[in-house]
Amino acid sequence: MPEPKNIFVVSSEVLDITGYMTEVTDPAYGAVASFVGTVRSPNLGEDVLYIDYEGYEAMIKTQMQVMADELRARLELGHLVLAHRLGRLAPGEASIAIVASSKHRKDALLACQTGIDRAKDLLPVWKYEVNPKSKTWVKGNSSASTPL
Amino acid sequence: MTVQVLFFASLREAANTRELHLSLDSPVSARALANQLENEHVGLELRGALCAINEHYVHPDTLLSEGDTVAFFPPVSGG
């Protein structure tokens, strides 16, 4: 059985979803599942021109390790890729990807569902959304910790 | 003791800086440091912000240690 590996990506480059699928694919694991989040437009009734993603890069990777440890404690996973893009993204571009393999389908599928929920709780990333009428920081989620 | 302070997103804008290096006379909590920073930076409002020390989320009452990196940031909106 191959040693399960974690791959964490934080980058301003286009996310290489096909490459991540290749990374997690392994004969020992019969299932590969992926979740990809993309920039949505319109949002709240307004066309989105772009979103600037700001992140605390070192902490994103630390929290990706927390996420991976949580997922592996609950699920029997093979390889796992957690990737988040930063910088300016246009509508339709991928901002986040979770790609997992497992022996059987259920664990890989659950890793994607649970993983995106935890990513939205834990990863220190902020969206600055620009549309023709306004520029705003997107309201965030503070469930990771007790706020000041 | 010395600590590094980081701000992100709207708090970076309000503080007009991303990073500070501070000398503190005695051990203080993240909350006490936040109060001090609000007094020193007009327009910086940290109520509702999250705190992290050395890349891990902490309760605001956590005490800082020598050399810590403490980050203050708004609720997160990644994904």
XYZ file of N, CA and C in Angstrom:
681
model
N 0.851 -1.197 0.000
C 0.000 0.000 0.000
C 0.891 1.254 0.000
N 0.663 2.197 -0.904
C 1.496 3.405 -0.920
C 1.241 4.256 0.317
N 2.260 5.005 0.718
C 2.106 5.943 1.843
C 1.180 7.077 1.386
N 0.059 7.298 2.082
C -0.824 8.402 1.673
C -0.103 9.735 1.773
N -0.259 10.577 0.792
C 0.449 11.863 0.800
C -0.546 13.026 0.793
N -0.117 14.116 1.424
C -0.855 15.384 1.372
C -0.072 16.345 0.488
N -0.776 17.072 -0.362
C -0.156 18.122 -1.159
C -0.952 19.405 -0.916
N -0.262 20.441 -0.447
C -0.919 21.716 -0.175
C -0.396 22.761 -1.161
N -1.315 23.458 -1.795
C -0.940 24.454 -2.806
C -1.574 25.797 -2.446
N -0.753 26.832 -2.362
C -1.247 28.212 -2.232
C -0.503 28.998 -3.299
N -1.242 29.535 -4.273
C -0.552 30.066 -5.447
C -1.369 31.157 -6.119
N -0.674 32.062 -6.782
C -1.379 33.047 -7.606
C -1.498 32.558 -9.053
N -0.985 31.360 -9.309
C -1.093 30.778 -10.651
C -2.417 30.022 -10.789
N -2.818 29.777 -12.037
C -4.022 28.993 -12.317
C -3.890 27.613 -11.658
N -4.957 27.175 -10.982
C -4.905 25.862 -10.320
C -4.899 24.753 -11.371
N -4.000 23.801 -11.194
C -3.805 22.721 -12.170
C -4.655 21.515 -11.744
N -5.957 21.624 -11.970
C -6.885 20.597 -11.476
C -6.538 19.224 -12.069
N -6.252 19.208 -13.363
C -5.921 17.922 -14.011
C -4.667 17.323 -13.386
N -3.697 18.192 -13.093
C -2.470 17.710 -12.455
C -2.748 17.141 -11.062
N -3.651 17.774 -10.316
C -3.979 17.268 -8.971
C -4.644 15.896 -9.076
N -5.516 15.732 -10.087
C -6.173 14.429 -10.279
C -5.108 13.352 -10.531
N -4.112 13.703 -11.335
C -3.029 12.755 -11.629
C -2.255 12.437 -10.347
N -2.007 13.476 -9.518
C -1.232 13.275 -8.282
C -1.896 12.274 -7.336
N -3.226 12.322 -7.249
C -3.897 11.462 -6.253
C -4.261 10.092 -6.817
N -4.208 9.959 -8.138
C -4.595 8.685 -8.749
C -3.516 7.630 -8.492
N -3.953 6.457 -8.049
C -3.013 5.414 -7.656
C -3.770 4.077 -7.756
N -3.116 3.049 -8.274
C -3.830 1.769 -8.425
C -4.416 1.236 -7.114
N -3.818 1.633 -5.983
C -4.308 1.115 -4.692
C -5.647 1.729 -4.302
N -5.989 2.822 -4.957
C -7.208 3.542 -4.575
C -8.169 3.563 -5.767
N -9.370 3.050 -5.549
C -10.308 2.904 -6.663
C -11.212 4.096 -6.887
N -11.047 5.144 -6.086
C -11.924 6.308 -6.237
C -11.103 7.583 -6.217
N -11.449 8.483 -7.114
C -10.880 9.839 -7.104
C -12.059 10.807 -7.179
N -12.101 11.737 -6.224
C -13.182 12.734 -6.228
C -12.580 14.116 -6.129
N -13.282 15.089 -6.703
C -12.776 16.454 -6.640
C -13.917 17.433 -6.409
N -13.596 18.505 -5.711
C -14.482 19.663 -5.626
C -13.676 20.864 -6.090
N -14.268 21.655 -6.979
C -13.609 22.873 -7.444
C -14.582 24.036 -7.242
N -14.139 25.044 -6.519
C -14.933 26.256 -6.338
C -14.469 27.303 -7.326
N -15.422 27.995 -7.959
C -15.075 29.002 -8.959
C -15.730 30.342 -8.615
N -15.224 31.388 -9.219
C -15.789 32.727 -8.999
C -17.146 32.809 -9.714
N -18.175 33.154 -8.942
C -19.548 33.180 -9.460
C -19.937 34.600 -9.863
N -20.578 34.680 -11.029
C -21.141 35.963 -11.459
C -22.395 35.664 -12.264
N -23.525 36.379 -12.010
C -23.647 37.452 -11.020
C -23.675 36.930 -9.595
N -23.358 37.813 -8.654
C -23.462 37.518 -7.234
C -24.372 38.570 -6.607
N -25.361 38.138 -5.880
C -26.336 39.043 -5.248
C -26.901 40.023 -6.275
N -27.137 39.499 -7.477
C -27.809 40.298 -8.501
C -26.905 41.224 -9.301
N -25.626 41.251 -8.996
C -24.711 42.152 -9.713
C -23.647 41.339 -10.455
N -23.334 41.781 -11.669
C -22.239 41.144 -12.395
C -20.933 41.397 -11.650
N -20.137 40.365 -11.524
C -18.833 40.496 -10.851
C -17.773 40.749 -11.922
N -16.971 41.802 -11.730
C -15.875 42.052 -12.674
C -14.690 41.153 -12.336
N -14.345 41.145 -11.040
C -13.265 40.266 -10.573
C -13.305 40.214 -9.044
N -12.575 39.261 -8.495
C -12.390 39.190 -7.038
C -10.895 39.146 -6.765
N -10.445 40.010 -5.851
C -9.070 39.919 -5.357
C -9.075 39.061 -4.091
N -8.312 37.987 -4.133
C -8.198 37.101 -2.969
C -6.914 37.440 -2.225
N -7.082 37.833 -0.952
C -5.914 38.078 -0.092
C -5.806 36.914 0.882
N -4.594 36.497 1.190
C -4.438 35.382 2.117
C -3.217 35.546 3.000
N -3.255 34.874 4.128
C -2.109 34.776 5.051
C -1.478 33.429 4.714
N -0.489 33.494 3.803
C -0.048 32.263 3.136
C 0.488 31.210 4.096
N 1.336 31.630 5.042
C 1.920 30.633 5.961
C 0.820 29.960 6.775
N -0.149 30.754 7.228
C -1.217 30.174 8.047
C -2.170 29.324 7.214
N -2.349 29.673 5.939
C -3.192 28.820 5.087
C -2.608 27.408 5.076
N -1.286 27.305 4.898
C -0.680 25.961 4.843
C -0.773 25.256 6.191
N -0.593 26.009 7.276
C -0.735 25.395 8.609
C -2.158 24.870 8.801
N -3.138 25.664 8.369
C -4.530 25.244 8.550
C -4.919 24.133 7.565
N -4.263 24.090 6.404
C -4.489 22.949 5.503
C -4.024 21.650 6.168
N -2.925 21.731 6.937
C -2.464 20.540 7.662
C -3.495 20.145 8.726
N -4.063 21.143 9.419
C -5.132 20.865 10.395
C -6.305 20.166 9.702
N -6.695 20.704 8.539
C -7.806 20.108 7.776
C -7.488 18.674 7.379
N -6.291 18.464 6.868
C -5.910 17.122 6.404
C -5.914 16.138 7.573
N -5.400 16.580 8.722
C -5.391 15.699 9.898
C -6.816 15.351 10.318
N -7.694 16.340 10.308
C -9.107 16.091 10.658
C -9.743 15.103 9.685
N -9.525 15.328 8.389
C -10.139 14.458 7.383
C -9.629 13.024 7.517
N -8.315 12.905 7.729
C -7.750 11.553 7.818
C -8.167 10.836 9.099
N -8.493 11.627 10.167
C -8.962 11.000 11.403
C -10.360 10.406 11.216
N -11.124 10.957 10.287
C -12.514 10.527 10.107
C -12.707 9.596 8.923
N -11.823 9.709 7.948
C -12.030 9.014 6.674
C -10.790 8.216 6.306
N -11.030 7.150 5.545
C -9.891 6.344 5.080
C -9.494 6.851 3.695
N -8.510 7.764 3.700
C -8.137 8.429 2.445
C -6.825 7.915 1.906
N -6.698 8.013 0.601
C -5.418 7.787 -0.051
C -4.658 9.104 -0.079
N -4.487 9.655 -1.272
C -3.783 10.927 -1.403
C -4.782 12.085 -1.379
N -4.259 13.270 -0.981
C -5.148 14.417 -0.799
C -4.439 15.681 -1.286
N -5.124 16.455 -2.110
C -4.626 17.772 -2.520
C -5.599 18.827 -2.008
N -5.050 19.824 -1.333
C -5.822 21.009 -0.928
C -5.143 22.195 -1.586
N -5.886 22.944 -2.399
C -5.274 24.047 -3.158
C -6.151 25.283 -3.076
N -5.531 26.431 -2.841
C -6.263 27.706 -2.864
C -5.477 28.705 -3.685
N -6.185 29.389 -4.567
C -5.538 30.414 -5.382
C -5.726 31.776 -4.736
N -4.729 32.634 -4.852
C -4.794 34.013 -4.363
C -4.574 34.961 -5.540
N -4.849 36.249 -5.295
C -4.670 37.240 -6.352
C -5.993 37.530 -7.050
N -5.879 38.094 -8.251
C -7.087 38.546 -8.967
C -7.650 37.438 -9.851
N -8.926 37.107 -9.622
C -9.577 36.049 -10.394
C -10.815 36.596 -11.102
N -10.999 36.162 -12.315
C -12.174 36.553 -13.101
C -13.281 35.526 -12.889
N -14.534 35.909 -13.181
C -15.632 34.945 -13.076
C -15.320 33.672 -13.858
N -15.659 32.542 -13.251
C -15.426 31.254 -13.879
C -14.096 30.627 -13.537
N -13.146 31.415 -13.015
C -11.847 30.838 -12.668
C -11.934 30.082 -11.346
N -11.121 29.044 -11.220
C -11.128 28.209 -10.010
C -10.340 28.883 -8.896
N -10.974 29.003 -7.727
C -10.314 29.599 -6.568
C -9.854 28.558 -5.564
N -10.534 27.428 -5.534
C -10.174 26.398 -4.542
C -10.415 25.022 -5.135
N -9.576 24.068 -4.723
C -9.777 22.686 -5.181
C -9.444 21.722 -4.049
N -10.277 20.715 -3.933
C -10.034 19.615 -2.997
C -10.129 18.346 -3.819
N -9.054 17.590 -3.854
C -9.005 16.386 -4.677
C -8.492 15.254 -3.799
N -9.241 14.174 -3.750
C -8.897 13.078 -2.833
C -9.073 11.742 -3.525
N -8.242 10.796 -3.121
C -8.465 9.413 -3.545
C -8.699 8.549 -2.320
N -9.380 7.442 -2.538
C -9.641 6.486 -1.453
C -9.893 5.119 -2.072
N -9.861 4.095 -1.221
C -10.091 2.748 -1.752
C -11.489 2.642 -2.347
N -12.466 3.217 -1.613
C -13.861 3.159 -2.057
C -14.430 4.567 -2.139
N -15.488 4.757 -2.924
C -15.943 6.101 -3.296
C -16.382 6.976 -2.134
N -16.969 6.369 -1.112
C -17.603 7.175 -0.071
C -16.603 8.116 0.612
N -15.427 7.616 0.925
C -14.468 8.438 1.675
C -13.956 9.611 0.834
N -13.678 9.374 -0.439
C -13.192 10.463 -1.293
C -14.278 11.523 -1.475
N -15.525 11.064 -1.657
C -16.631 12.023 -1.824
C -16.839 12.829 -0.546
N -16.812 12.158 0.597
C -17.001 12.874 1.861
C -15.844 13.835 2.140
N -14.642 13.471 1.718
C -13.492 14.362 1.916
C -13.720 15.685 1.185
N -14.329 15.621 0.000
C -14.597 16.855 -0.750
C -15.657 17.688 -0.039
N -16.730 17.048 0.390
C -17.820 17.796 1.028
C -17.388 18.381 2.372
N -16.797 17.539 3.208
C -16.350 18.025 4.516
C -15.205 19.010 4.346
N -14.342 18.727 3.390
C -13.163 19.563 3.182
C -13.524 20.983 2.782
N -14.483 21.162 1.891
C -14.815 22.536 1.479
C -15.487 23.276 2.636
N -16.273 22.573 3.435
C -16.892 23.232 4.602
C -15.814 23.691 5.583
N -14.844 22.836 5.854
C -13.772 23.203 6.793
C -12.862 24.287 6.208
N -12.636 24.230 4.917
C -11.811 25.269 4.274
C -12.451 26.636 4.470
N -13.766 26.686 4.358
C -14.454 27.978 4.512
C -14.443 28.447 5.961
N -14.303 27.513 6.894
C -14.168 27.894 8.307
C -12.733 28.327 8.633
N -11.761 27.582 8.130
C -10.403 27.660 8.679
C -9.405 28.486 7.874
N -9.523 28.508 6.557
C -8.431 29.106 5.783
C -8.497 30.629 5.847
N -7.386 31.279 6.260
C -7.375 32.736 6.379
C -7.218 33.400 5.007
N -8.360 33.553 4.352
C -8.442 34.141 3.014
C -9.611 35.128 3.031
N -9.442 36.229 2.310
C -10.481 37.266 2.268
C -10.700 37.683 0.826
N -11.990 37.868 0.501
C -12.363 38.224 -0.872
C -12.752 39.703 -0.949
N -12.173 40.394 -1.908
C -12.536 41.781 -2.201
C -13.195 41.755 -3.574
N -14.527 41.920 -3.562
C -15.302 41.726 -4.789
C -15.592 43.066 -5.453
N -15.340 43.099 -6.751
C -15.530 44.334 -7.508
C -16.592 44.103 -8.586
N -17.652 44.931 -8.541
C -18.663 44.909 -9.597
C -18.807 46.340 -10.139
N -19.600 46.544 -11.175
C -19.644 47.884 -11.781
C -20.103 48.973 -10.813
N -20.804 48.590 -9.736
C -21.353 49.600 -8.826
C -20.575 49.762 -7.527
N -19.812 48.738 -7.140
C -19.183 48.828 -5.816
C -17.951 47.920 -5.710
N -17.172 48.209 -4.678
C -16.015 47.382 -4.322
C -16.167 47.076 -2.835
N -16.247 45.814 -2.477
C -16.509 45.490 -1.068
C -15.749 44.244 -0.628
N -15.349 44.261 0.651
C -14.863 43.031 1.266
C -16.075 42.137 1.522
N -15.987 40.897 1.097
C -17.106 39.959 1.280
C -17.206 39.589 2.755
N -18.431 39.612 3.273
C -18.665 39.282 4.681
C -18.198 37.856 4.961
N -17.466 37.695 6.050
C -16.841 36.404 6.317
C -17.488 35.615 7.435
N -16.787 34.557 7.793
C -17.273 33.542 8.713
C -16.265 33.442 9.862
N -16.764 33.520 11.106
C -15.846 33.514 12.254
C -15.990 32.266 13.096
N -16.460 31.172 12.481
C -16.705 29.980 13.297
C -15.423 29.261 13.716
N -14.256 29.655 13.176
C -13.013 28.968 13.533
C -12.609 29.225 14.974
N -13.021 30.356 15.528
C -12.500 30.743 16.834
C -13.425 31.795 17.448
N -13.137 32.135 18.712
C -13.905 33.186 19.378
C -13.398 34.548 18.908
N -14.268 35.376 18.343
C -13.799 36.702 17.902
C -13.535 37.627 19.083
N -12.773 38.659 18.834
C -12.543 39.703 19.837
C -13.857 40.392 20.186
N 9.336 41.954 26.131
C 9.389 40.933 25.093
C 8.956 41.542 23.765
N 9.358 40.899 22.692
C 9.019 41.430 21.371
C 8.049 40.477 20.676
N 7.144 41.071 19.942
C 6.202 40.287 19.142
C 6.048 40.947 17.777
N 5.679 40.116 16.815
C 5.341 40.611 15.482
C 3.816 40.620 15.370
N 3.265 41.678 14.816
C 1.814 41.793 14.636
C 1.518 41.889 13.142
N 0.553 41.096 12.701
C 0.148 41.134 11.291
C -1.328 41.511 11.193
N -1.655 42.278 10.173
C -3.038 42.633 9.875
C -3.353 42.201 8.441
N -4.592 41.835 8.219
C -4.994 41.433 6.875
C -6.311 42.089 6.469
N -6.475 42.184 5.159
C -7.726 42.612 4.519
C -8.156 43.983 5.039
N -9.406 44.126 5.467
C -9.889 45.452 5.876
C -9.133 45.982 7.084
N -8.613 45.102 7.934
C -7.853 45.569 9.104
C -6.470 46.079 8.685
N -5.906 45.488 7.660
C -4.638 45.997 7.093
C -4.859 47.420 6.566
N -6.000 47.604 5.913
C -6.308 48.943 5.386
C -6.502 49.937 6.531
N -7.243 49.517 7.569
C -7.538 50.423 8.682
C -6.270 50.776 9.462
N -5.378 49.802 9.609
C -4.132 50.038 10.352
C -3.098 50.758 9.490
N -3.342 50.737 8.181
C -2.426 51.348 7.227
C -1.054 50.680 7.239
N -1.038 49.426 7.639
C 0.201 48.636 7.599
C -0.164 47.162 7.660
N 0.750 46.336 7.151
C 0.524 44.896 7.215
C 1.225 44.287 8.419
N 2.257 44.971 8.904
C 3.134 44.325 9.874
C 3.712 45.353 10.841
N 3.757 44.979 12.128
C 4.392 45.817 13.147
C 5.311 44.937 13.990
N 6.356 45.532 14.518
C 7.194 44.838 15.494
C 7.120 45.648 16.781
N 6.683 45.019 17.859
C 6.429 45.728 19.105
C 7.251 45.147 20.246
N 7.642 46.027 21.163
C 8.229 45.600 22.431
C 7.181 45.813 23.512
N 6.920 44.769 24.276
C 5.913 44.845 25.330
C 6.617 44.688 26.679
N 6.164 45.451 27.672
C 6.811 45.434 28.984
C 6.554 44.133 29.742
N 5.373 43.578 29.564
C 5.012 42.389 30.348
C 4.121 41.507 29.487
N 3.956 40.251 29.890
C 3.081 39.365 29.112
C 1.660 39.936 29.046
N 1.108 39.971 27.885
C -0.259 40.474 27.713
C -1.036 39.472 26.864
N -2.353 39.581 26.952
C -3.210 38.732 26.120
C -3.357 39.369 24.742
N -3.832 38.553 23.804
C -4.120 39.085 22.469
C -5.161 40.197 22.580
N -6.123 40.032 23.491
C -7.163 41.048 23.663
C -6.568 42.372 24.167
N -5.660 42.276 25.142
C -5.035 43.495 25.668
C -4.193 44.179 24.597
N -3.491 43.373 23.813
C -2.716 43.949 22.716
C -3.645 44.630 21.705
N -4.783 44.003 21.428
C -5.750 44.598 20.497
C -6.223 45.952 21.010
N -6.500 46.027 22.316
C -6.934 47.308 22.894
C -5.857 48.366 22.734
N -4.615 47.957 22.994
C -3.493 48.894 22.851
C -3.381 49.379 21.403
N -3.515 48.463 20.462
C -3.390 48.829 19.040
C -4.513 49.764 18.604
N -5.722 49.522 19.133
C -6.838 50.416 18.789
C -6.565 51.835 19.295
N -5.950 51.933 20.482
C -5.643 53.257 21.027
C -4.569 53.974 20.216
N -3.665 53.169 19.638
C -2.535 53.766 18.922
C -2.829 54.052 17.445
N -3.862 53.385 16.899
C -4.153 53.535 15.461
C -5.588 54.023 15.300
N -5.718 55.292 15.044
C -7.053 55.875 14.879
C -7.766 55.189 13.707
N -8.992 54.770 13.953
C -9.769 54.134 12.883
C -9.666 52.626 12.864
N -8.748 52.072 13.658
C -8.619 50.612 13.703
C -9.623 50.065 14.717
N -10.535 49.240 14.253
C -11.590 48.658 15.101
C -11.438 47.134 15.048
N -11.025 46.548 16.165
C -10.726 45.108 16.158
C -11.851 44.251 16.747
N -12.899 44.885 17.223
C -14.036 44.119 17.725
C -14.589 43.232 16.599
N -14.764 41.945 16.889
C -15.253 41.009 15.879
C -14.146 40.340 15.081
N -12.907 40.823 15.264
C -11.787 40.218 14.533
C -11.415 38.867 15.141
N -10.779 38.044 14.332
C -10.213 36.783 14.815
C -8.729 36.993 15.112
N -8.206 36.195 16.038
C -6.780 36.271 16.380
C -6.135 34.917 16.128
N -4.900 34.988 15.671
C -4.089 33.774 15.541
C -2.710 34.063 16.121
N -2.158 33.074 16.798
C -0.774 33.168 17.256
C 0.009 32.050 16.581
N 1.082 32.438 15.923
C 1.945 31.473 15.236
C 1.138 30.540 14.331
N 0.198 31.167 13.597
C -0.578 30.492 12.543
C -1.666 29.558 13.057
N -1.974 29.630 14.362
C -3.085 28.846 14.916
C -4.094 29.788 15.557
N -5.372 29.488 15.346
C -6.423 30.302 15.967
C -6.311 30.205 17.479
N -6.530 31.338 18.150
C -6.506 31.334 19.618
C -7.692 32.139 20.148
N -8.057 31.823 21.390
C -9.028 32.643 22.112
C -8.361 33.989 22.410
N -9.132 35.082 22.378
C -8.507 36.394 22.603
C -7.816 36.536 23.955
N -8.170 35.712 24.931
C -7.540 35.838 26.247
C -6.206 35.104 26.352
N -5.767 34.483 25.276
C -4.484 33.775 25.276
C -3.325 34.766 25.469
N -2.399 34.397 26.347
C -1.240 35.257 26.592
C -0.186 35.078 25.503
N 0.417 36.183 25.126
C 1.491 36.143 24.134
C 2.810 35.782 24.803
N 3.693 35.176 24.029
C 5.038 34.835 24.509
C 6.073 35.531 23.636
N 7.273 35.613 24.172
C 8.396 36.205 23.440
C 8.505 35.596 22.033
N 8.611 36.494 21.056
C 8.837 36.035 19.694
C 7.594 35.608 18.929
N 6.432 35.676 19.574
C 5.213 35.244 18.889
C 4.890 36.147 17.699
N 4.251 35.541 16.720
C 3.618 36.305 15.640
C 2.116 36.254 15.877
N 1.526 37.406 16.127
C 0.079 37.462 16.374
C -0.576 38.171 15.204
N -1.600 37.532 14.684
C -2.304 38.100 13.521
C -3.727 38.455 13.919
N -4.186 39.603 13.431
C -5.574 40.023 13.599
C -6.183 40.138 12.207
N -7.355 39.528 12.053
C -7.976 39.604 10.727
C -9.490 39.469 10.836
N -10.200 39.917 9.793
C -11.657 39.802 9.804
C -12.076 38.341 9.658
N -13.338 38.037 9.961
C -13.856 36.703 9.651
C -13.481 36.307 8.222
N -13.185 35.042 8.023
C -12.582 34.606 6.755
C -13.651 34.358 5.684
N -13.275 34.561 4.431
C -14.250 34.409 3.337
C -13.634 33.708 2.131
N -12.788 32.717 2.415
C -12.121 32.009 1.325
C -13.035 31.010 0.641
N -12.439 30.290 -0.302
C -13.181 29.281 -1.029
C -13.663 29.804 -2.360
